[in-house]
Amino acid sequence: MTELIIPAIISCIIAFFTVYFITPPLIKFLQKRNLAVKDMNKKDHVMVVRPGGPSIIAGIIASEIVLYYFFQLNEILAIMITSFIAFVIGYVDDRKVMSGWFKPVALVIAATPIILLGTYDSNLSFPLFGTVQIPALYLGLIIFMIPITGNTINSIDVLNGVASGFMMIASFSLSIALFILQNYEMAIISLPLGFVSLAFYKYHKIPSKIFPGDSGALTLGAMYGAIAIVGHVEIIAAVALLPAIINSFLFLSSMKRIVEHRQIKGKPVEHTEDFRLKATSDKTAPITLVRLILAVGPLSEKQVGYAIFKLAIFSGILAIITAFMMRIQI
Amino acid sequence: MKIGLFGFLFVMWALIIAGGGILVTILGPFSISGYGDLDLLLTSILKAIIAIILVVIWVLVLSKLKNWIFKKEIKS
């Protein structure tokens, strides 16, 4: 066990402090180059720099290299390469506005290292009922999973601190689940994602000093998806991600197509006079998680963020219960 | 927010568990034989079709449930 504790501690420290120390100079660099966007939910004209993806990927790569030094597992390489490809795809989208289909289609490429390195098991495990072997179907699942998790996290990145805070809760829940399932090596490999998110949250929380951008959100989501596949915890990972999945589900079921948010004319949310958020009655606007949270009345940006975190904690608890249920067979 | 979204999350979770049960008990032992080398391919295709149908049913149930829960919540 000692041989696992040391790499775990070192990689978590490196993951956290890489992002913690790289983000401030990155903010200054982005400010100098005027790479900033208006924070739409602030009363005053507040500009926030983006993307924070470079510091997120630096934290992930640095900590996973350390883990690779200790464990030399192909699973670590698959997670690193998948996350890096997702970062590059997101960075391209950050610099040049691409169509709504670009990210989901391009993220299929990010899934290929998992297949090429053979770091998956085609047995899909379910709680209480055991496993089902679906070799052909599972390849399709891998190809779909990375674009889904990447875009799901990207679609929830709508308010200050939400994407990083949500990912912190979901990934720590997934790590706890992996410990419960006694998959200790994968649990340790998954921990840097939580620590990277935690360190980035310090700068992303309300009032944001930096936004993760597509490069940051896709990197976090793709790494989460890769851990789910490589760690054979696909169902548990889906449960921990449920609030973000609901957001994507509501969006797609109301818009009936994949569309980039910049192309939507109807506004799901507007501001009150005191600049609190309020759901609109615009029928052309998509239904989103934030709009549903606001259905009961106007709330501040901070209150909506905390409401999303409460939902994330609730699904995290369901994910941990699911992990315990994995050990029971009817 | 009341319990609407928490209830919706809980139902989604229950449907995942139930869907897993259907997948393992019905789809797991299912296999086609008598077509030689094509047996594995045909079995995989059929399993994929049934799984996709299950996902479509899952989405439809959630869609109905979403309308029911949130209309009720907005009215109250």
GROMACS .gro file of C-alpha atoms in nm:
model
  406
    1MET     CA    1   0.000   0.000   0.000
    2THR     CA    2   0.291   0.238   0.078
    3GLU     CA    3   0.406   0.210  -0.283
    4LEU     CA    4   0.069   0.357  -0.385
    5ILE     CA    5   0.045   0.631  -0.122
    6ILE     CA    6   0.367   0.811  -0.221
    7PRO     CA    7   0.283   0.845  -0.595
    8ALA     CA    8  -0.071   0.948  -0.498
    9ILE     CA    9   0.049   1.230  -0.272
   10ILE     CA   10   0.319   1.351  -0.514
   11SER     CA   11   0.086   1.353  -0.817
   12CYS     CA   12  -0.192   1.534  -0.629
   13ILE     CA   13   0.051   1.802  -0.505
   14ILE     CA   14   0.193   1.848  -0.857
   15ALA     CA   15  -0.158   1.859  -1.014
   16PHE     CA   16  -0.277   2.124  -0.768
   17PHE     CA   17   0.029   2.349  -0.756
   18THR     CA   18   0.100   2.338  -1.131
   19VAL     CA   19  -0.242   2.492  -1.198
   20TYR     CA   20  -0.221   2.714  -0.888
   21PHE     CA   21   0.109   2.872  -0.997
   22ILE     CA   22   0.069   2.868  -1.377
   23THR     CA   23  -0.277   3.032  -1.385
   24PRO     CA   24  -0.178   3.383  -1.254
   25PRO     CA   25   0.097   3.434  -1.520
   26LEU     CA   26  -0.142   3.291  -1.779
   27ILE     CA   27  -0.403   3.552  -1.675
   28LYS     CA   28  -0.142   3.831  -1.715
   29PHE     CA   29  -0.033   3.693  -2.054
   30LEU     CA   30  -0.394   3.676  -2.178
   31GLN     CA   31  -0.463   4.029  -2.046
   32LYS     CA   32  -0.161   4.164  -2.238
   33ARG     CA   33  -0.285   4.002  -2.558
   34ASN     CA   34  -0.638   4.131  -2.487
   35LEU     CA   35  -0.787   3.783  -2.508
   36ALA     CA   36  -1.090   3.864  -2.296
   37VAL     CA   37  -1.468   3.832  -2.324
   38LYS     CA   38  -1.746   4.021  -2.150
   39ASP     CA   39  -1.890   3.853  -1.840
   40MET     CA   40  -2.257   3.867  -1.937
   41ASN     CA   41  -2.387   3.821  -1.583
   42LYS     CA   42  -2.220   4.127  -1.430
   43LYS     CA   43  -2.386   4.467  -1.399
   44ASP     CA   44  -2.070   4.658  -1.483
   45HIS     CA   45  -1.866   4.608  -1.799
   46VAL     CA   46  -1.642   4.328  -1.670
   47MET     CA   47  -1.399   4.159  -1.909
   48VAL     CA   48  -1.262   3.815  -1.819
   49VAL     CA   49  -0.967   3.651  -1.993
   50ARG     CA   50  -0.984   3.311  -2.158
   51PRO     CA   51  -0.888   3.032  -2.218
   52GLY     CA   52  -0.760   2.871  -1.900
   53GLY     CA   53  -0.712   2.540  -2.082
   54PRO     CA   54  -0.330   2.568  -2.102
   55SER     CA   55  -0.290   2.570  -1.722
   56ILE     CA   56  -0.542   2.283  -1.683
   57ILE     CA   57  -0.364   2.061  -1.937
   58ALA     CA   58  -0.024   2.148  -1.782
   59GLY     CA   59  -0.148   2.026  -1.442
   60ILE     CA   60  -0.289   1.706  -1.592
   61ILE     CA   61   0.018   1.621  -1.802
   62ALA     CA   62   0.267   1.699  -1.521
   63SER     CA   63   0.085   1.486  -1.262
   64GLU     CA   64   0.015   1.196  -1.498
   65ILE     CA   65   0.383   1.188  -1.611
   66VAL     CA   66   0.477   1.142  -1.245
   67LEU     CA   67   0.224   0.860  -1.214
   68TYR     CA   68   0.358   0.700  -1.534
   69TYR     CA   69   0.707   0.707  -1.385
   70PHE     CA   70   0.580   0.504  -1.087
   71PHE     CA   71   0.329   0.269  -1.254
   72GLN     CA   72   0.424   0.251  -1.626
   73LEU     CA   73   0.067   0.171  -1.729
   74ASN     CA   74  -0.074   0.217  -2.079
   75GLU     CA   75  -0.393   0.341  -1.910
   76ILE     CA   76  -0.207   0.656  -1.798
   77LEU     CA   77  -0.079   0.716  -2.152
   78ALA     CA   78  -0.431   0.673  -2.293
   79ILE     CA   79  -0.574   0.927  -2.044
   80MET     CA   80  -0.293   1.177  -2.111
   81ILE     CA   81  -0.314   1.156  -2.491
   82THR     CA   82  -0.697   1.169  -2.492
   83SER     CA   83  -0.694   1.477  -2.266
   84PHE     CA   84  -0.426   1.645  -2.478
   85ILE     CA   85  -0.614   1.587  -2.808
   86ALA     CA   86  -0.931   1.726  -2.646
   87PHE     CA   87  -0.731   2.031  -2.532
   88VAL     CA   88  -0.603   2.092  -2.887
   89ILE     CA   89  -0.959   2.061  -3.029
   90GLY     CA   90  -1.089   2.303  -2.766
   91TYR     CA   91  -0.803   2.545  -2.827
   92VAL     CA   92  -0.880   2.552  -3.200
   93ASP     CA   93  -1.243   2.634  -3.110
   94ASP     CA   94  -1.127   2.902  -2.864
   95ARG     CA   95  -0.924   3.079  -3.131
   96LYS     CA   96  -1.160   3.032  -3.424
   97VAL     CA   97  -1.537   2.990  -3.392
   98MET     CA   98  -1.624   2.652  -3.542
   99SER     CA   99  -1.964   2.501  -3.630
  100GLY     CA  100  -2.180   2.317  -3.374
  101TRP     CA  101  -2.072   1.981  -3.519
  102PHE     CA  102  -1.696   2.048  -3.499
  103LYS     CA  103  -1.640   1.957  -3.133
  104PRO     CA  104  -1.850   1.635  -3.116
  105VAL     CA  105  -1.700   1.503  -3.442
  106ALA     CA  106  -1.342   1.608  -3.366
  107LEU     CA  107  -1.359   1.458  -3.016
  108VAL     CA  108  -1.403   1.114  -3.174
  109ILE     CA  109  -1.032   1.144  -3.260
  110ALA     CA  110  -0.959   1.200  -2.889
  111ALA     CA  111  -1.115   0.862  -2.813
  112THR     CA  112  -0.884   0.668  -3.047
  113PRO     CA  113  -0.580   0.638  -2.810
  114ILE     CA  114  -0.798   0.433  -2.573
  115ILE     CA  115  -0.881   0.189  -2.855
  116LEU     CA  116  -0.531   0.182  -3.007
  117LEU     CA  117  -0.361   0.120  -2.672
  118GLY     CA  118  -0.620  -0.149  -2.588
  119THR     CA  119  -0.689   0.004  -2.247
  120TYR     CA  120  -1.053  -0.097  -2.226
  121ASP     CA  121  -1.257  -0.399  -2.126
  122SER     CA  122  -1.562  -0.477  -2.338
  123ASN     CA  123  -1.749  -0.610  -2.033
  124LEU     CA  124  -1.993  -0.342  -1.919
  125SER     CA  125  -2.059  -0.369  -1.543
  126PHE     CA  126  -2.396  -0.282  -1.392
  127PRO     CA  127  -2.488  -0.259  -1.024
  128LEU     CA  128  -2.680  -0.556  -0.876
  129PHE     CA  129  -2.703  -0.746  -1.207
  130GLY     CA  130  -2.339  -0.811  -1.302
  131THR     CA  131  -2.170  -0.768  -1.640
  132VAL     CA  132  -2.269  -0.796  -2.003
  133GLN     CA  133  -2.020  -0.862  -2.282
  134ILE     CA  134  -2.079  -0.635  -2.581
  135PRO     CA  135  -1.753  -0.627  -2.785
  136ALA     CA  136  -1.882  -0.447  -3.097
  137LEU     CA  137  -2.118  -0.220  -2.909
  138TYR     CA  138  -1.849  -0.125  -2.659
  139LEU     CA  139  -1.624   0.020  -2.932
  140GLY     CA  140  -1.916   0.245  -3.027
  141LEU     CA  141  -1.956   0.338  -2.661
  142ILE     CA  142  -1.590   0.450  -2.641
  143ILE     CA  143  -1.625   0.658  -2.958
  144PHE     CA  144  -1.940   0.828  -2.822
  145MET     CA  145  -1.835   0.861  -2.457
  146ILE     CA  146  -1.547   1.111  -2.500
  147PRO     CA  147  -1.748   1.356  -2.719
  148ILE     CA  148  -2.041   1.324  -2.477
  149THR     CA  149  -1.843   1.390  -2.157
  150GLY     CA  150  -1.637   1.666  -2.324
  151ASN     CA  151  -1.936   1.853  -2.462
  152THR     CA  152  -2.144   1.792  -2.150
  153ILE     CA  153  -1.890   1.972  -1.931
  154ASN     CA  154  -1.853   2.242  -2.195
  155SER     CA  155  -2.230   2.298  -2.201
  156ILE     CA  156  -2.248   2.344  -1.823
  157ASP     CA  157  -1.974   2.613  -1.834
  158VAL     CA  158  -2.226   2.899  -1.828
  159LEU     CA  159  -2.170   3.070  -1.492
  160ASN     CA  160  -1.863   3.170  -1.290
  161GLY     CA  161  -1.699   2.865  -1.133
  162VAL     CA  162  -1.960   2.611  -1.237
  163ALA     CA  163  -1.757   2.394  -1.480
  164SER     CA  164  -1.452   2.361  -1.252
  165GLY     CA  165  -1.658   2.328  -0.931
  166PHE     CA  166  -1.888   2.070  -1.085
  167MET     CA  167  -1.594   1.870  -1.225
  168MET     CA  168  -1.423   1.880  -0.884
  169ILE     CA  169  -1.732   1.723  -0.717
  170ALA     CA  170  -1.791   1.466  -0.995
  171SER     CA  171  -1.427   1.355  -1.020
  172PHE     CA  172  -1.375   1.320  -0.644
  173SER     CA  173  -1.697   1.112  -0.633
  174LEU     CA  174  -1.555   0.894  -0.911
  175SER     CA  175  -1.224   0.855  -0.724
  176ILE     CA  176  -1.411   0.750  -0.405
  177ALA     CA  177  -1.610   0.499  -0.613
  178LEU     CA  178  -1.286   0.355  -0.754
  179PHE     CA  179  -1.146   0.318  -0.400
  180ILE     CA  180  -1.470   0.141  -0.294
  181LEU     CA  181  -1.429  -0.097  -0.589
  182GLN     CA  182  -1.068  -0.158  -0.471
  183ASN     CA  183  -0.933  -0.039  -0.806
  184TYR     CA  184  -0.661   0.152  -0.621
  185GLU     CA  185  -0.427   0.229  -0.911
  186MET     CA  186  -0.709   0.380  -1.120
  187ALA     CA  187  -0.837   0.570  -0.816
  188ILE     CA  188  -0.492   0.731  -0.778
  189ILE     CA  189  -0.470   0.800  -1.153
  190SER     CA  190  -0.810   0.976  -1.133
  191LEU     CA  191  -0.722   1.198  -0.833
  192PRO     CA  192  -0.525   1.464  -1.029
  193LEU     CA  193  -0.844   1.557  -1.219
  194GLY     CA  194  -1.010   1.661  -0.893
  195PHE     CA  195  -0.703   1.853  -0.775
  196VAL     CA  196  -0.657   2.029  -1.109
  197SER     CA  197  -1.025   2.134  -1.097
  198LEU     CA  198  -0.988   2.246  -0.734
  199ALA     CA  199  -0.686   2.466  -0.814
  200PHE     CA  200  -0.854   2.615  -1.121
  201TYR     CA  201  -1.172   2.680  -0.921
  202LYS     CA  202  -0.974   2.927  -0.709
  203TYR     CA  203  -0.947   3.159  -1.012
  204HIS     CA  204  -1.272   3.058  -1.183
  205LYS     CA  205  -1.509   3.099  -0.887
  206ILE     CA  206  -1.731   3.407  -0.873
  207PRO     CA  207  -1.606   3.671  -0.959
  208SER     CA  208  -1.404   3.486  -1.225
  209LYS     CA  209  -1.053   3.602  -1.306
  210ILE     CA  210  -1.030   3.355  -1.595
  211PHE     CA  211  -1.268   3.133  -1.793
  212PRO     CA  212  -1.162   2.779  -1.886
  213GLY     CA  213  -1.282   2.822  -2.246
  214ASP     CA  214  -1.351   2.529  -2.473
  215SER     CA  215  -0.993   2.407  -2.429
  216GLY     CA  216  -1.033   2.385  -2.050
  217ALA     CA  217  -1.387   2.242  -2.043
  218LEU     CA  218  -1.320   1.981  -2.315
  219THR     CA  219  -0.995   1.875  -2.145
  220LEU     CA  220  -1.172   1.821  -1.811
  221GLY     CA  221  -1.464   1.637  -1.973
  222ALA     CA  222  -1.249   1.418  -2.199
  223MET     CA  223  -1.021   1.318  -1.910
  224TYR     CA  224  -1.327   1.228  -1.703
  225GLY     CA  225  -1.464   1.013  -1.989
  226ALA     CA  226  -1.126   0.845  -2.040
  227ILE     CA  227  -1.102   0.757  -1.667
  228ALA     CA  228  -1.456   0.612  -1.684
  229ILE     CA  229  -1.363   0.380  -1.973
  230VAL     CA  230  -1.013   0.284  -1.864
  231GLY     CA  231  -1.126   0.233  -1.502
  232HIS     CA  232  -1.432   0.026  -1.609
  233VAL     CA  233  -1.665   0.256  -1.415
  234GLU     CA  234  -1.876   0.385  -1.705
  235ILE     CA  235  -2.212   0.360  -1.524
  236ILE     CA  236  -2.083   0.518  -1.201
  237ALA     CA  237  -1.925   0.799  -1.402
  238ALA     CA  238  -2.252   0.862  -1.586
  239VAL     CA  239  -2.440   0.880  -1.254
  240ALA     CA  240  -2.195   1.134  -1.107
  241LEU     CA  241  -2.234   1.343  -1.422
  242LEU     CA  242  -2.617   1.335  -1.423
  243PRO     CA  243  -2.685   1.711  -1.366
  244ALA     CA  244  -2.464   1.798  -1.664
  245ILE     CA  245  -2.625   1.518  -1.868
  246ILE     CA  246  -2.969   1.661  -1.778
  247ASN     CA  247  -2.849   2.000  -1.906
  248SER     CA  248  -2.743   1.852  -2.242
  249PHE     CA  249  -3.057   1.637  -2.258
  250LEU     CA  250  -3.287   1.935  -2.193
  251PHE     CA  251  -3.097   2.148  -2.444
  252LEU     CA  252  -3.108   1.887  -2.721
  253SER     CA  253  -3.470   1.785  -2.656
  254SER     CA  254  -3.580   2.151  -2.679
  255MET     CA  255  -3.361   2.253  -2.976
  256LYS     CA  256  -3.399   1.917  -3.160
  257ARG     CA  257  -3.051   1.956  -3.312
  258ILE     CA  258  -2.683   2.006  -3.228
  259VAL     CA  259  -2.618   2.379  -3.238
  260GLU     CA  260  -2.342   2.608  -3.112
  261HIS     CA  261  -2.473   2.836  -2.832
  262ARG     CA  262  -2.359   3.148  -3.023
  263GLN     CA  263  -2.607   3.060  -3.300
  264ILE     CA  264  -2.914   3.055  -3.073
  265LYS     CA  265  -3.136   3.362  -3.104
  266GLY     CA  266  -3.374   3.307  -2.811
  267LYS     CA  267  -3.239   3.382  -2.462
  268PRO     CA  268  -3.318   3.121  -2.193
  269VAL     CA  269  -3.222   3.362  -1.912
  270GLU     CA  270  -3.242   3.740  -1.865
  271HIS     CA  271  -3.154   3.985  -1.588
  272THR     CA  272  -3.376   4.164  -1.338
  273GLU     CA  273  -3.314   4.531  -1.249
  274ASP     CA  274  -3.087   4.430  -0.961
  275PHE     CA  275  -2.905   4.198  -1.206
  276ARG     CA  276  -3.030   3.871  -1.066
  277LEU     CA  277  -3.092   3.591  -1.317
  278LYS     CA  278  -3.448   3.523  -1.429
  279ALA     CA  279  -3.594   3.255  -1.660
  280THR     CA  280  -3.751   3.393  -1.978
  281SER     CA  281  -4.077   3.279  -2.134
  282ASP     CA  282  -3.917   3.284  -2.482
  283LYS     CA  283  -4.041   2.970  -2.659
  284THR     CA  284  -3.754   2.978  -2.913
  285ALA     CA  285  -3.492   2.965  -2.636
  286PRO     CA  286  -3.349   2.631  -2.526
  287ILE     CA  287  -3.451   2.472  -2.198
  288THR     CA  288  -3.140   2.445  -1.981
  289LEU     CA  289  -3.057   2.339  -1.627
  290VAL     CA  290  -3.012   2.704  -1.522
  291ARG     CA  291  -3.349   2.797  -1.672
  292LEU     CA  292  -3.519   2.518  -1.475
  293ILE     CA  293  -3.345   2.620  -1.152
  294LEU     CA  294  -3.475   2.973  -1.214
  295ALA     CA  295  -3.830   2.851  -1.289
  296VAL     CA  296  -3.928   2.919  -0.926
  297GLY     CA  297  -3.807   3.280  -0.935
  298PRO     CA  298  -3.502   3.509  -0.987
  299LEU     CA  299  -3.174   3.416  -0.814
  300SER     CA  300  -2.824   3.562  -0.805
  301GLU     CA  301  -2.547   3.401  -1.013
  302LYS     CA  302  -2.389   3.272  -0.691
  303GLN     CA  303  -2.718   3.111  -0.577
  304VAL     CA  304  -2.764   2.935  -0.914
  305GLY     CA  305  -2.405   2.809  -0.896
  306TYR     CA  306  -2.462   2.668  -0.547
  307ALA     CA  307  -2.789   2.506  -0.665
  308ILE     CA  308  -2.590   2.326  -0.939
  309PHE     CA  309  -2.328   2.218  -0.682
  310LYS     CA  310  -2.605   2.078  -0.457
  311LEU     CA  311  -2.729   1.871  -0.753
  312ALA     CA  312  -2.369   1.759  -0.824
  313ILE     CA  313  -2.324   1.650  -0.460
  314PHE     CA  314  -2.656   1.462  -0.475
  315SER     CA  315  -2.545   1.273  -0.791
  316GLY     CA  316  -2.202   1.216  -0.638
  317ILE     CA  317  -2.372   1.044  -0.344
  318LEU     CA  318  -2.582   0.837  -0.588
  319ALA     CA  319  -2.258   0.742  -0.771
  320ILE     CA  320  -2.099   0.627  -0.443
  321ILE     CA  321  -2.414   0.425  -0.358
  322THR     CA  322  -2.391   0.273  -0.708
  323ALA     CA  323  -2.030   0.173  -0.637
  324PHE     CA  324  -2.142  -0.011  -0.323
  325MET     CA  325  -2.421  -0.174  -0.527
  326MET     CA  326  -2.160  -0.299  -0.777
  327ARG     CA  327  -2.031  -0.527  -0.506
  328ILE     CA  328  -2.375  -0.685  -0.454
  329GLN     CA  329  -2.517  -0.934  -0.704
  330ILE     CA  330  -2.880  -1.046  -0.713
  331MET     CA  331  -3.567   2.457  -0.681
  332LYS     CA  332  -3.780   2.240  -0.446
  333ILE     CA  333  -3.752   1.865  -0.509
  334GLY     CA  334  -3.822   1.871  -0.886
  335LEU     CA  335  -3.465   1.843  -1.011
  336PHE     CA  336  -3.357   1.610  -0.729
  337GLY     CA  337  -3.656   1.387  -0.810
  338PHE     CA  338  -3.567   1.395  -1.178
  339LEU     CA  339  -3.206   1.296  -1.096
  340PHE     CA  340  -3.326   1.014  -0.874
  341VAL     CA  341  -3.559   0.879  -1.145
  342MET     CA  342  -3.277   0.899  -1.402
  343TRP     CA  343  -3.058   0.698  -1.167
  344ALA     CA  344  -3.332   0.439  -1.106
  345LEU     CA  345  -3.386   0.405  -1.482
  346ILE     CA  346  -3.011   0.348  -1.533
  347ILE     CA  347  -3.014   0.068  -1.272
  348ALA     CA  348  -3.331  -0.086  -1.421
  349GLY     CA  349  -3.198  -0.052  -1.777
  350GLY     CA  350  -2.877  -0.226  -1.666
  351GLY     CA  351  -3.086  -0.511  -1.526
  352ILE     CA  352  -3.269  -0.553  -1.857
  353LEU     CA  353  -2.942  -0.538  -2.048
  354VAL     CA  354  -2.771  -0.801  -1.833
  355THR     CA  355  -3.063  -1.043  -1.787
  356ILE     CA  356  -3.209  -1.030  -2.138
  357LEU     CA  357  -2.929  -0.913  -2.363
  358GLY     CA  358  -2.635  -1.080  -2.183
  359PRO     CA  359  -2.715  -1.448  -2.247
  360PHE     CA  360  -2.865  -1.377  -2.590
  361SER     CA  361  -2.683  -1.535  -2.887
  362ILE     CA  362  -2.760  -1.637  -3.245
  363SER     CA  363  -2.633  -1.967  -3.385
  364GLY     CA  364  -2.652  -2.156  -3.713
  365TYR     CA  365  -2.490  -1.893  -3.936
  366GLY     CA  366  -2.129  -2.009  -3.894
  367ASP     CA  367  -1.878  -1.723  -3.891
  368LEU     CA  368  -2.158  -1.468  -3.900
  369ASP     CA  369  -2.296  -1.577  -3.558
  370LEU     CA  370  -2.086  -1.330  -3.358
  371LEU     CA  371  -2.150  -1.042  -3.596
  372LEU     CA  372  -2.527  -1.103  -3.608
  373THR     CA  373  -2.543  -1.136  -3.228
  374SER     CA  374  -2.352  -0.807  -3.188
  375ILE     CA  375  -2.575  -0.625  -3.439
  376LEU     CA  376  -2.893  -0.748  -3.270
  377LYS     CA  377  -2.761  -0.660  -2.924
  378ALA     CA  378  -2.670  -0.314  -3.053
  379ILE     CA  379  -3.020  -0.263  -3.199
  380ILE     CA  380  -3.191  -0.373  -2.875
  381ALA     CA  381  -2.958  -0.150  -2.670
  382ILE     CA  382  -3.035   0.150  -2.895
  383ILE     CA  383  -3.410   0.081  -2.862
  384LEU     CA  384  -3.367   0.073  -2.482
  385VAL     CA  385  -3.186   0.408  -2.490
  386VAL     CA  386  -3.462   0.560  -2.708
  387ILE     CA  387  -3.728   0.434  -2.461
  388TRP     CA  388  -3.516   0.577  -2.175
  389VAL     CA  389  -3.501   0.917  -2.344
  390LEU     CA  390  -3.878   0.915  -2.418
  391VAL     CA  391  -3.964   0.823  -2.057
  392LEU     CA  392  -3.736   1.101  -1.931
  393SER     CA  393  -3.887   1.349  -2.173
  394LYS     CA  394  -4.240   1.276  -2.050
  395LEU     CA  395  -4.125   1.280  -1.691
  396LYS     CA  396  -3.943   1.612  -1.738
  397ASN     CA  397  -4.262   1.774  -1.871
  398TRP     CA  398  -4.470   1.630  -1.588
  399ILE     CA  399  -4.232   1.726  -1.304
  400PHE     CA  400  -4.154   2.078  -1.421
  401LYS     CA  401  -4.504   2.177  -1.529
  402LYS     CA  402  -4.618   2.073  -1.182
  403GLU     CA  403  -4.335   2.270  -1.021
  404ILE     CA  404  -4.398   2.588  -1.221
  405LYS     CA  405  -4.773   2.572  -1.143
  406SER     CA  406  -4.702   2.543  -0.769
   0.00000   0.00000   0.00000
